[in-house]
Amino acid sequence: MKIKIGEKIYDIEIFEEEEEGKIKIRVNKKEFIFGEEKEKEISIPRVSLPKRNFSKKEILAPIDGIISEIFVQESNFVKKNQKVLTLSSMKMENELISEFEGKIKEILVKKGQKIKKDEVLIRLI
Amino acid sequence: MEIIKFEKIDSTQIFAKNLKTPEPWLVVLAKEQTTGRGRGRDFWYSPKGGLYFSVILPKSNIEDLQTLTIIAAFIIGKYIKEKFNLEPFIKLPNDVYLNGKKVAGVITENVIEVKEVKFSAMGIGLNTNIARFPKDLENTATSLKIELGKEVDNEKILKEIIEGLKEQLKVISE
């Protein structure tokens, strides 16, 4: 079973354990085992979908355009509100600032590259 | 209308971007710019006589700002046509031409966090009372003064353009 939350797809499998009353849920290869009493205590979304998946540190394109400047490099640390790149859309210059503080894991675009709205531009950790 | 006026400045856009409390529709006006900007790295020749200003735009949806930027060129074109009986030509997305030569340009600069526009300023350069252009520009740029043979009222034009933008943004956002 696949579940899409935000842009991420989670592969979820549910098994009945041999032990009476226990259920195993596998989310993207991570396994979580629930007993009846535990199910009452812990909400499933919090257990099966780790928090970091909800707060993915990704900088997305707000609009179609061309990358005109990149101000950061991989492995740089960025602060919240730091300018990371400029995206030229046909009629505008858009300066993108980071909503996160963190280290740049990956820059997925190059200067001059055409990109589409919602494309991931930068990943942070 | 609140206007911050300069005799000479590097660029009204740069000043607008550095404002600590950018109030919507605040205008930064300069009689002369030393590094007037066009889109990207383009330079906007900005000697005394022309109309150069930036206007802080209210926080809006990014698509609406894009539409407003295109419409700004139409507002300028329409004004030139109606008030001065000239035949402007809009070169999309944001330049206005007269007799095949550029007379006005528009640039919008936004600061965006995720999808929220934190700041937006539109810069407009309109060649109004410029008597002549340097050699390297005289075949590509013109002014209202050159085309009309007389001077125009910069502040009046500024007010009309701002009013036009306000009206249009209202329509777009609805």
mmCIF file of N, CA, C and O in Angstrom, chain B residues 12-107:
data_model
loop_
_atom_site.group_PDB
_atom_site.id
_atom_site.type_symbol
_atom_site.label_atom_id
_atom_site.label_comp_id
_atom_site.label_asym_id
_atom_site.label_seq_id
_atom_site.Cartn_x
_atom_site.Cartn_y
_atom_site.Cartn_z
ATOM 1 N N THR B 12 17.025 52.966 -7.268
ATOM 2 C CA THR B 12 15.839 53.023 -6.390
ATOM 3 C C THR B 12 15.456 51.616 -5.929
ATOM 4 O O THR B 12 14.972 51.437 -4.823
ATOM 5 N N GLN B 13 15.725 50.613 -6.777
ATOM 6 C CA GLN B 13 15.402 49.230 -6.389
ATOM 7 C C GLN B 13 16.258 48.786 -5.198
ATOM 8 O O GLN B 13 15.776 48.148 -4.280
ATOM 9 N N ILE B 14 17.549 49.113 -5.258
ATOM 10 C CA ILE B 14 18.436 48.717 -4.159
ATOM 11 C C ILE B 14 17.985 49.404 -2.869
ATOM 12 O O ILE B 14 17.883 48.772 -1.818
ATOM 13 N N PHE B 15 17.650 50.679 -2.963
ATOM 14 C CA PHE B 15 17.202 51.399 -1.762
ATOM 15 C C PHE B 15 15.919 50.758 -1.223
ATOM 16 O O PHE B 15 15.792 50.507 -0.026
ATOM 17 N N ALA B 16 14.998 50.460 -2.118
ATOM 18 C CA ALA B 16 13.714 49.864 -1.699
ATOM 19 C C ALA B 16 13.948 48.523 -1.001
ATOM 20 O O ALA B 16 13.337 48.223 0.022
ATOM 21 N N LYS B 17 14.871 47.743 -1.553
ATOM 22 C CA LYS B 17 15.134 46.407 -0.985
ATOM 23 C C LYS B 17 15.754 46.485 0.405
ATOM 24 O O LYS B 17 15.628 45.561 1.189
ATOM 25 N N ASN B 18 16.427 47.579 0.690
ATOM 26 C CA ASN B 18 17.078 47.710 1.983
ATOM 27 C C ASN B 18 16.238 48.434 3.033
ATOM 28 O O ASN B 18 16.692 48.657 4.144
ATOM 29 N N LEU B 19 15.022 48.800 2.672
ATOM 30 C CA LEU B 19 14.149 49.478 3.641
ATOM 31 C C LEU B 19 13.827 48.541 4.795
ATOM 32 O O LEU B 19 13.521 47.370 4.589
ATOM 33 N N LYS B 20 13.901 49.080 6.009
ATOM 34 C CA LYS B 20 13.624 48.248 7.185
ATOM 35 C C LYS B 20 12.136 47.946 7.304
ATOM 36 O O LYS B 20 11.736 46.845 7.648
ATOM 37 N N THR B 21 11.323 48.958 7.056
ATOM 38 C CA THR B 21 9.872 48.744 7.126
ATOM 39 C C THR B 21 9.231 49.181 5.808
ATOM 40 O O THR B 21 8.721 50.286 5.684
ATOM 41 N N PRO B 22 9.287 48.293 4.824
ATOM 42 C CA PRO B 22 8.734 48.670 3.518
ATOM 43 C C PRO B 22 7.195 48.669 3.526
ATOM 44 O O PRO B 22 6.569 47.624 3.578
ATOM 45 N N GLU B 23 6.647 49.859 3.538
ATOM 46 C CA GLU B 23 5.180 49.973 3.546
ATOM 47 C C GLU B 23 4.645 49.833 2.126
ATOM 48 O O GLU B 23 5.214 50.406 1.195
ATOM 49 N N PRO B 24 3.554 49.096 1.962
ATOM 50 C CA PRO B 24 2.974 48.961 0.629
ATOM 51 C C PRO B 24 2.661 50.309 -0.017
ATOM 52 O O PRO B 24 2.179 51.211 0.661
ATOM 53 N N TRP B 25 2.988 50.413 -1.254
ATOM 54 C CA TRP B 25 2.762 51.565 -2.132
ATOM 55 C C TRP B 25 3.689 52.750 -1.839
ATOM 56 O O TRP B 25 3.529 53.817 -2.412
ATOM 57 N N LEU B 26 4.632 52.557 -0.960
ATOM 58 C CA LEU B 26 5.643 53.597 -0.768
ATOM 59 C C LEU B 26 6.458 53.701 -2.064
ATOM 60 O O LEU B 26 6.793 52.688 -2.675
ATOM 61 N N VAL B 27 6.750 54.922 -2.461
ATOM 62 C CA VAL B 27 7.486 55.137 -3.708
ATOM 63 C C VAL B 27 8.877 55.697 -3.404
ATOM 64 O O VAL B 27 9.022 56.570 -2.563
ATOM 65 N N VAL B 28 9.879 55.149 -4.058
ATOM 66 C CA VAL B 28 11.239 55.696 -3.978
ATOM 67 C C VAL B 28 11.528 56.297 -5.354
ATOM 68 O O VAL B 28 11.499 55.596 -6.366
ATOM 69 N N LEU B 29 11.753 57.602 -5.360
ATOM 70 C CA LEU B 29 11.890 58.331 -6.622
ATOM 71 C C LEU B 29 13.267 58.986 -6.708
ATOM 72 O O LEU B 29 13.742 59.542 -5.728
ATOM 73 N N ALA B 30 13.883 58.905 -7.867
ATOM 74 C CA ALA B 30 15.192 59.546 -8.024
ATOM 75 C C ALA B 30 15.238 60.346 -9.327
ATOM 76 O O ALA B 30 14.680 59.932 -10.336
ATOM 77 N N LYS B 31 15.924 61.490 -9.264
ATOM 78 C CA LYS B 31 16.059 62.293 -10.493
ATOM 79 C C LYS B 31 17.131 61.694 -11.396
ATOM 80 O O LYS B 31 17.167 61.927 -12.595
ATOM 81 N N GLU B 32 18.030 60.945 -10.749
ATOM 82 C CA GLU B 32 19.158 60.389 -11.486
ATOM 83 C C GLU B 32 19.600 59.098 -10.784
ATOM 84 O O GLU B 32 19.608 59.038 -9.561
ATOM 85 N N GLN B 33 19.951 58.065 -11.570
ATOM 86 C CA GLN B 33 20.458 56.825 -10.968
ATOM 87 C C GLN B 33 21.835 56.536 -11.545
ATOM 88 O O GLN B 33 22.038 56.644 -12.757
ATOM 89 N N THR B 34 22.745 56.113 -10.688
ATOM 90 C CA THR B 34 24.077 55.817 -11.213
ATOM 91 C C THR B 34 24.208 54.362 -11.665
ATOM 92 O O THR B 34 24.987 54.048 -12.552
ATOM 93 N N THR B 35 23.442 53.469 -11.040
ATOM 94 C CA THR B 35 23.450 52.067 -11.489
ATOM 95 C C THR B 35 22.030 51.549 -11.592
ATOM 96 O O THR B 35 21.657 50.567 -10.960
ATOM 97 N N GLY B 36 21.228 52.250 -12.383
ATOM 98 C CA GLY B 36 19.839 51.826 -12.606
ATOM 99 C C GLY B 36 19.839 50.429 -13.184
ATOM 100 O O GLY B 36 20.676 50.098 -14.015
ATOM 101 N N ARG B 37 18.923 49.606 -12.714
ATOM 102 C CA ARG B 37 18.936 48.205 -13.145
ATOM 103 C C ARG B 37 17.785 47.864 -14.063
ATOM 104 O O ARG B 37 16.664 48.304 -13.880
ATOM 105 N N GLY B 38 18.096 47.031 -15.035
ATOM 106 C CA GLY B 38 17.044 46.423 -15.826
ATOM 107 C C GLY B 38 16.932 45.010 -15.327
ATOM 108 O O GLY B 38 17.414 44.695 -14.241
ATOM 109 N N ARG B 39 16.327 44.139 -16.099
ATOM 110 C CA ARG B 39 16.220 42.751 -15.664
ATOM 111 C C ARG B 39 17.586 42.094 -15.722
ATOM 112 O O ARG B 39 18.411 42.422 -16.564
ATOM 113 N N GLY B 40 17.807 41.141 -14.837
ATOM 114 C CA GLY B 40 19.078 40.433 -14.801
ATOM 115 C C GLY B 40 20.187 41.424 -14.562
ATOM 116 O O GLY B 40 20.137 42.194 -13.614
ATOM 117 N N ARG B 41 21.165 41.450 -15.438
ATOM 118 C CA ARG B 41 22.283 42.370 -15.234
ATOM 119 C C ARG B 41 22.180 43.588 -16.138
ATOM 120 O O ARG B 41 23.113 44.366 -16.253
ATOM 121 N N ASP B 42 21.043 43.722 -16.816
ATOM 122 C CA ASP B 42 20.900 44.860 -17.719
ATOM 123 C C ASP B 42 21.007 46.172 -16.953
ATOM 124 O O ASP B 42 20.628 46.254 -15.798
ATOM 125 N N PHE B 43 21.495 47.148 -17.653
ATOM 126 C CA PHE B 43 21.688 48.464 -17.059
ATOM 127 C C PHE B 43 20.612 49.394 -17.616
ATOM 128 O O PHE B 43 20.286 49.315 -18.800
ATOM 129 N N TRP B 44 20.034 50.213 -16.762
ATOM 130 C CA TRP B 44 19.060 51.190 -17.260
ATOM 131 C C TRP B 44 19.692 52.578 -17.200
ATOM 132 O O TRP B 44 19.932 53.105 -16.115
ATOM 133 N N TYR B 45 19.955 53.131 -18.378
ATOM 134 C CA TYR B 45 20.571 54.454 -18.470
ATOM 135 C C TYR B 45 19.631 55.472 -17.821
ATOM 136 O O TYR B 45 18.487 55.602 -18.243
ATOM 137 N N SER B 46 20.109 56.138 -16.769
ATOM 138 C CA SER B 46 19.202 56.968 -15.964
ATOM 139 C C SER B 46 19.741 58.368 -15.686
ATOM 140 O O SER B 46 20.025 58.729 -14.543
ATOM 141 N N PRO B 47 19.889 59.184 -16.739
ATOM 142 C CA PRO B 47 20.374 60.558 -16.487
ATOM 143 C C PRO B 47 19.236 61.452 -15.996
ATOM 144 O O PRO B 47 18.073 61.042 -16.036
ATOM 145 N N LYS B 48 19.577 62.658 -15.578
ATOM 146 C CA LYS B 48 18.568 63.635 -15.144
ATOM 147 C C LYS B 48 17.534 63.833 -16.252
ATOM 148 O O LYS B 48 17.876 63.829 -17.429
ATOM 149 N N GLY B 49 16.291 64.025 -15.837
ATOM 150 C CA GLY B 49 15.227 64.268 -16.820
ATOM 151 C C GLY B 49 14.254 63.108 -16.906
ATOM 152 O O GLY B 49 13.066 63.282 -17.137
ATOM 153 N N GLY B 50 14.772 61.895 -16.692
ATOM 154 C CA GLY B 50 13.901 60.722 -16.785
ATOM 155 C C GLY B 50 13.115 60.493 -15.505
ATOM 156 O O GLY B 50 13.344 61.158 -14.488
ATOM 157 N N LEU B 51 12.202 59.547 -15.568
ATOM 158 C CA LEU B 51 11.394 59.206 -14.397
ATOM 159 C C LEU B 51 11.809 57.811 -13.932
ATOM 160 O O LEU B 51 11.629 56.826 -14.650
ATOM 161 N N TYR B 52 12.420 57.759 -12.749
ATOM 162 C CA TYR B 52 12.918 56.481 -12.232
ATOM 163 C C TYR B 52 12.377 56.282 -10.834
ATOM 164 O O TYR B 52 12.627 57.100 -9.952
ATOM 165 N N PHE B 53 11.631 55.229 -10.662
ATOM 166 C CA PHE B 53 11.092 54.994 -9.321
ATOM 167 C C PHE B 53 10.873 53.520 -9.054
ATOM 168 O O PHE B 53 10.794 52.698 -9.962
ATOM 169 N N SER B 54 10.792 53.219 -7.749
ATOM 170 C CA SER B 54 10.428 51.879 -7.306
ATOM 171 C C SER B 54 9.213 52.022 -6.422
ATOM 172 O O SER B 54 9.088 52.994 -5.686
ATOM 173 N N VAL B 55 8.350 51.055 -6.511
ATOM 174 C CA VAL B 55 7.172 51.078 -5.644
ATOM 175 C C VAL B 55 7.089 49.748 -4.904
ATOM 176 O O VAL B 55 7.265 48.689 -5.497
ATOM 177 N N ILE B 56 6.876 49.850 -3.590
ATOM 178 C CA ILE B 56 6.732 48.634 -2.785
ATOM 179 C C ILE B 56 5.345 48.071 -3.045
ATOM 180 O O ILE B 56 4.348 48.790 -2.921
ATOM 181 N N LEU B 57 5.297 46.816 -3.400
ATOM 182 C CA LEU B 57 3.999 46.204 -3.679
ATOM 183 C C LEU B 57 3.487 45.475 -2.430
ATOM 184 O O LEU B 57 4.277 44.926 -1.667
ATOM 185 N N PRO B 58 2.174 45.487 -2.250
ATOM 186 C CA PRO B 58 1.633 44.766 -1.097
ATOM 187 C C PRO B 58 1.926 43.280 -1.246
ATOM 188 O O PRO B 58 2.037 42.774 -2.371
ATOM 189 N N LYS B 59 2.057 42.597 -0.117
ATOM 190 C CA LYS B 59 2.328 41.157 -0.179
ATOM 191 C C LYS B 59 1.174 40.475 -0.914
ATOM 192 O O LYS B 59 0.028 40.602 -0.512
ATOM 193 N N SER B 60 1.518 39.827 -1.987
ATOM 194 C CA SER B 60 0.484 39.218 -2.807
ATOM 195 C C SER B 60 0.943 37.847 -3.229
ATOM 196 O O SER B 60 2.092 37.463 -3.042
ATOM 197 N N ASN B 61 0.044 37.144 -3.855
ATOM 198 C CA ASN B 61 0.336 35.878 -4.465
ATOM 199 C C ASN B 61 1.377 36.089 -5.582
ATOM 200 O O ASN B 61 1.292 37.063 -6.318
ATOM 201 N N ILE B 62 2.328 35.182 -5.693
ATOM 202 C CA ILE B 62 3.412 35.386 -6.667
ATOM 203 C C ILE B 62 2.901 35.447 -8.115
ATOM 204 O O ILE B 62 3.381 36.237 -8.921
ATOM 205 N N GLU B 63 1.898 34.658 -8.408
ATOM 206 C CA GLU B 63 1.343 34.685 -9.767
ATOM 207 C C GLU B 63 0.689 36.044 -10.056
ATOM 208 O O GLU B 63 0.755 36.557 -11.169
ATOM 209 N N ASP B 64 0.078 36.627 -9.034
ATOM 210 C CA ASP B 64 -0.548 37.941 -9.218
ATOM 211 C C ASP B 64 0.508 39.012 -9.474
ATOM 212 O O ASP B 64 0.307 39.921 -10.274
ATOM 213 N N LEU B 65 1.649 38.867 -8.799
ATOM 214 C CA LEU B 65 2.727 39.845 -9.008
ATOM 215 C C LEU B 65 3.271 39.735 -10.424
ATOM 216 O O LEU B 65 3.636 40.719 -11.053
ATOM 217 N N GLN B 66 3.315 38.501 -10.903
ATOM 218 C CA GLN B 66 3.796 38.289 -12.264
ATOM 219 C C GLN B 66 2.839 38.955 -13.268
ATOM 220 O O GLN B 66 3.273 39.645 -14.179
ATOM 221 N N THR B 67 1.557 38.757 -13.038
ATOM 222 C CA THR B 67 0.562 39.371 -13.921
ATOM 223 C C THR B 67 0.676 40.888 -13.853
ATOM 224 O O THR B 67 0.664 41.568 -14.883
ATOM 225 N N LEU B 68 0.824 41.410 -12.639
ATOM 226 C CA LEU B 68 0.910 42.858 -12.468
ATOM 227 C C LEU B 68 2.128 43.435 -13.200
ATOM 228 O O LEU B 68 2.070 44.527 -13.758
ATOM 229 N N THR B 69 3.216 42.666 -13.217
ATOM 230 C CA THR B 69 4.427 43.138 -13.890
ATOM 231 C C THR B 69 4.193 43.308 -15.394
ATOM 232 O O THR B 69 4.628 44.281 -15.990
ATOM 233 N N ILE B 70 3.479 42.361 -15.971
ATOM 234 C CA ILE B 70 3.182 42.486 -17.412
ATOM 235 C C ILE B 70 2.225 43.652 -17.622
ATOM 236 O O ILE B 70 2.399 44.457 -18.536
ATOM 237 N N ILE B 71 1.239 43.727 -16.746
ATOM 238 C CA ILE B 71 0.237 44.778 -16.909
ATOM 239 C C ILE B 71 0.851 46.171 -16.740
ATOM 240 O O ILE B 71 0.401 47.120 -17.369
ATOM 241 N N ALA B 72 1.910 46.270 -15.936
ATOM 242 C CA ALA B 72 2.562 47.570 -15.733
ATOM 243 C C ALA B 72 3.006 48.166 -17.067
ATOM 244 O O ALA B 72 2.833 49.360 -17.320
ATOM 245 N N ALA B 73 3.554 47.315 -17.932
ATOM 246 C CA ALA B 73 3.989 47.801 -19.245
ATOM 247 C C ALA B 73 2.783 48.312 -20.045
ATOM 248 O O ALA B 73 2.866 49.331 -20.744
ATOM 249 N N PHE B 74 1.653 47.622 -19.904
ATOM 250 C CA PHE B 74 0.437 48.058 -20.610
ATOM 251 C C PHE B 74 -0.087 49.384 -20.041
ATOM 252 O O PHE B 74 -0.569 50.236 -20.778
ATOM 253 N N ILE B 75 0.002 49.526 -18.711
ATOM 254 C CA ILE B 75 -0.471 50.767 -18.083
ATOM 255 C C ILE B 75 0.348 51.955 -18.620
ATOM 256 O O ILE B 75 -0.197 52.987 -18.990
ATOM 257 N N ILE B 76 1.664 51.753 -18.688
ATOM 258 C CA ILE B 76 2.548 52.819 -19.190
ATOM 259 C C ILE B 76 2.235 53.088 -20.670
ATOM 260 O O ILE B 76 2.080 54.234 -21.094
ATOM 261 N N GLY B 77 2.102 52.028 -21.429
ATOM 262 C CA GLY B 77 1.817 52.153 -22.864
ATOM 263 C C GLY B 77 0.508 52.893 -23.113
ATOM 264 O O GLY B 77 0.433 53.793 -23.953
ATOM 265 N N LYS B 78 -0.508 52.506 -22.357
ATOM 266 C CA LYS B 78 -1.834 53.108 -22.522
ATOM 267 C C LYS B 78 -1.786 54.596 -22.177
ATOM 268 O O LYS B 78 -2.364 55.429 -22.875
ATOM 269 N N TYR B 79 -1.059 54.906 -21.107
ATOM 270 C CA TYR B 79 -0.951 56.307 -20.685
ATOM 271 C C TYR B 79 -0.280 57.142 -21.778
ATOM 272 O O TYR B 79 -0.744 58.227 -22.136
ATOM 273 N N ILE B 80 0.797 56.595 -22.333
ATOM 274 C CA ILE B 80 1.525 57.313 -23.398
ATOM 275 C C ILE B 80 0.619 57.518 -24.614
ATOM 276 O O ILE B 80 0.579 58.589 -25.215
ATOM 277 N N LYS B 81 -0.122 56.509 -24.934
ATOM 278 C CA LYS B 81 -1.005 56.587 -26.101
ATOM 279 C C LYS B 81 -2.122 57.620 -25.878
ATOM 280 O O LYS B 81 -2.367 58.479 -26.717
ATOM 281 N N GLU B 82 -2.762 57.532 -24.719
ATOM 282 C CA GLU B 82 -3.910 58.398 -24.468
ATOM 283 C C GLU B 82 -3.533 59.849 -24.200
ATOM 284 O O GLU B 82 -4.205 60.759 -24.674
ATOM 285 N N LYS B 83 -2.475 60.060 -23.429
ATOM 286 C CA LYS B 83 -2.128 61.439 -23.054
ATOM 287 C C LYS B 83 -1.324 62.151 -24.123
ATOM 288 O O LYS B 83 -1.388 63.365 -24.247
ATOM 289 N N PHE B 84 -0.520 61.411 -24.846
ATOM 290 C CA PHE B 84 0.394 62.087 -25.769
ATOM 291 C C PHE B 84 0.135 61.723 -27.232
ATOM 292 O O PHE B 84 0.857 62.171 -28.119
ATOM 293 N N ASN B 85 -0.878 60.892 -27.433
ATOM 294 C CA ASN B 85 -1.259 60.542 -28.788
ATOM 295 C C ASN B 85 -0.119 59.906 -29.597
ATOM 296 O O ASN B 85 0.034 60.136 -30.780
ATOM 297 N N LEU B 86 0.686 59.123 -28.904
ATOM 298 C CA LEU B 86 1.770 58.400 -29.588
ATOM 299 C C LEU B 86 1.340 56.945 -29.741
ATOM 300 O O LEU B 86 0.340 56.514 -29.172
ATOM 301 N N GLU B 87 2.100 56.187 -30.517
ATOM 302 C CA GLU B 87 1.736 54.777 -30.740
ATOM 303 C C GLU B 87 2.761 53.839 -30.091
ATOM 304 O O GLU B 87 3.684 53.361 -30.756
ATOM 305 N N PRO B 88 2.619 53.577 -28.812
ATOM 306 C CA PRO B 88 3.596 52.686 -28.170
ATOM 307 C C PRO B 88 3.397 51.226 -28.554
ATOM 308 O O PRO B 88 2.312 50.824 -28.991
ATOM 309 N N PHE B 89 4.462 50.499 -28.406
ATOM 310 C CA PHE B 89 4.440 49.078 -28.736
ATOM 311 C C PHE B 89 4.997 48.352 -27.513
ATOM 312 O O PHE B 89 6.034 48.732 -26.968
ATOM 313 N N ILE B 90 4.273 47.356 -27.038
ATOM 314 C CA ILE B 90 4.718 46.635 -25.842
ATOM 315 C C ILE B 90 5.518 45.423 -26.285
ATOM 316 O O ILE B 90 5.024 44.600 -27.054
ATOM 317 N N LYS B 91 6.726 45.338 -25.807
ATOM 318 C CA LYS B 91 7.497 44.138 -26.074
ATOM 319 C C LYS B 91 7.451 43.304 -24.799
ATOM 320 O O LYS B 91 7.984 43.694 -23.767
ATOM 321 N N LEU B 92 6.768 42.178 -24.912
ATOM 322 C CA LEU B 92 6.602 41.358 -23.711
ATOM 323 C C LEU B 92 7.937 40.795 -23.258
ATOM 324 O O LEU B 92 8.773 40.502 -24.080
ATOM 325 N N PRO B 93 8.167 40.612 -21.973
ATOM 326 C CA PRO B 93 7.154 40.855 -20.960
ATOM 327 C C PRO B 93 7.077 42.269 -20.426
ATOM 328 O O PRO B 93 6.044 42.636 -19.890
ATOM 329 N N ASN B 94 8.097 43.096 -20.602
ATOM 330 C CA ASN B 94 8.036 44.306 -19.774
ATOM 331 C C ASN B 94 8.729 45.543 -20.335
ATOM 332 O O ASN B 94 9.221 46.350 -19.585
ATOM 333 N N ASP B 95 8.761 45.677 -21.631
ATOM 334 C CA ASP B 95 9.350 46.887 -22.196
ATOM 335 C C ASP B 95 8.338 47.622 -23.070
ATOM 336 O O ASP B 95 7.490 46.999 -23.705
ATOM 337 N N VAL B 96 8.472 48.944 -23.094
ATOM 338 C CA VAL B 96 7.600 49.761 -23.938
ATOM 339 C C VAL B 96 8.466 50.468 -24.977
ATOM 340 O O VAL B 96 9.496 51.051 -24.637
ATOM 341 N N TYR B 97 8.041 50.385 -26.215
ATOM 342 C CA TYR B 97 8.794 50.972 -27.322
ATOM 343 C C TYR B 97 8.002 52.080 -28.012
ATOM 344 O O TYR B 97 6.775 52.040 -28.058
ATOM 345 N N LEU B 98 8.745 53.026 -28.564
ATOM 346 C CA LEU B 98 8.149 54.061 -29.415
ATOM 347 C C LEU B 98 9.025 54.141 -30.659
ATOM 348 O O LEU B 98 10.245 54.272 -30.535
ATOM 349 N N ASN B 99 8.414 54.059 -31.816
ATOM 350 C CA ASN B 99 9.178 54.083 -33.072
ATOM 351 C C ASN B 99 10.353 53.112 -33.070
ATOM 352 O O ASN B 99 11.451 53.440 -33.526
ATOM 353 N N GLY B 100 10.137 51.929 -32.527
ATOM 354 C CA GLY B 100 11.179 50.897 -32.546
ATOM 355 C C GLY B 100 12.278 51.088 -31.518
ATOM 356 O O GLY B 100 13.256 50.350 -31.514
ATOM 357 N N LYS B 101 12.129 52.081 -30.648
ATOM 358 C CA LYS B 101 13.161 52.327 -29.625
ATOM 359 C C LYS B 101 12.550 52.255 -28.230
ATOM 360 O O LYS B 101 11.414 52.674 -28.013
ATOM 361 N N LYS B 102 13.370 51.746 -27.314
ATOM 362 C CA LYS B 102 12.848 51.531 -25.959
ATOM 363 C C LYS B 102 12.625 52.854 -25.226
ATOM 364 O O LYS B 102 13.489 53.714 -25.202
ATOM 365 N N VAL B 103 11.442 52.979 -24.628
ATOM 366 C CA VAL B 103 11.138 54.206 -23.881
ATOM 367 C C VAL B 103 10.910 53.914 -22.394
ATOM 368 O O VAL B 103 11.120 54.788 -21.553
ATOM 369 N N ALA B 104 10.494 52.682 -22.068
ATOM 370 C CA ALA B 104 10.256 52.354 -20.653
ATOM 371 C C ALA B 104 10.513 50.883 -20.378
ATOM 372 O O ALA B 104 10.391 50.040 -21.272
ATOM 373 N N GLY B 105 10.885 50.600 -19.135
ATOM 374 C CA GLY B 105 11.127 49.218 -18.728
ATOM 375 C C GLY B 105 10.612 48.988 -17.313
ATOM 376 O O GLY B 105 10.542 49.918 -16.508
ATOM 377 N N VAL B 106 10.242 47.759 -17.060
ATOM 378 C CA VAL B 106 9.703 47.400 -15.744
ATOM 379 C C VAL B 106 10.461 46.195 -15.210
ATOM 380 O O VAL B 106 10.789 45.276 -15.968
ATOM 381 N N ILE B 107 10.750 46.213 -13.939
ATOM 382 C CA ILE B 107 11.370 45.045 -13.307
ATOM 383 C C ILE B 107 10.681 44.841 -11.957
ATOM 384 O O ILE B 107 10.397 45.808 -11.252
#
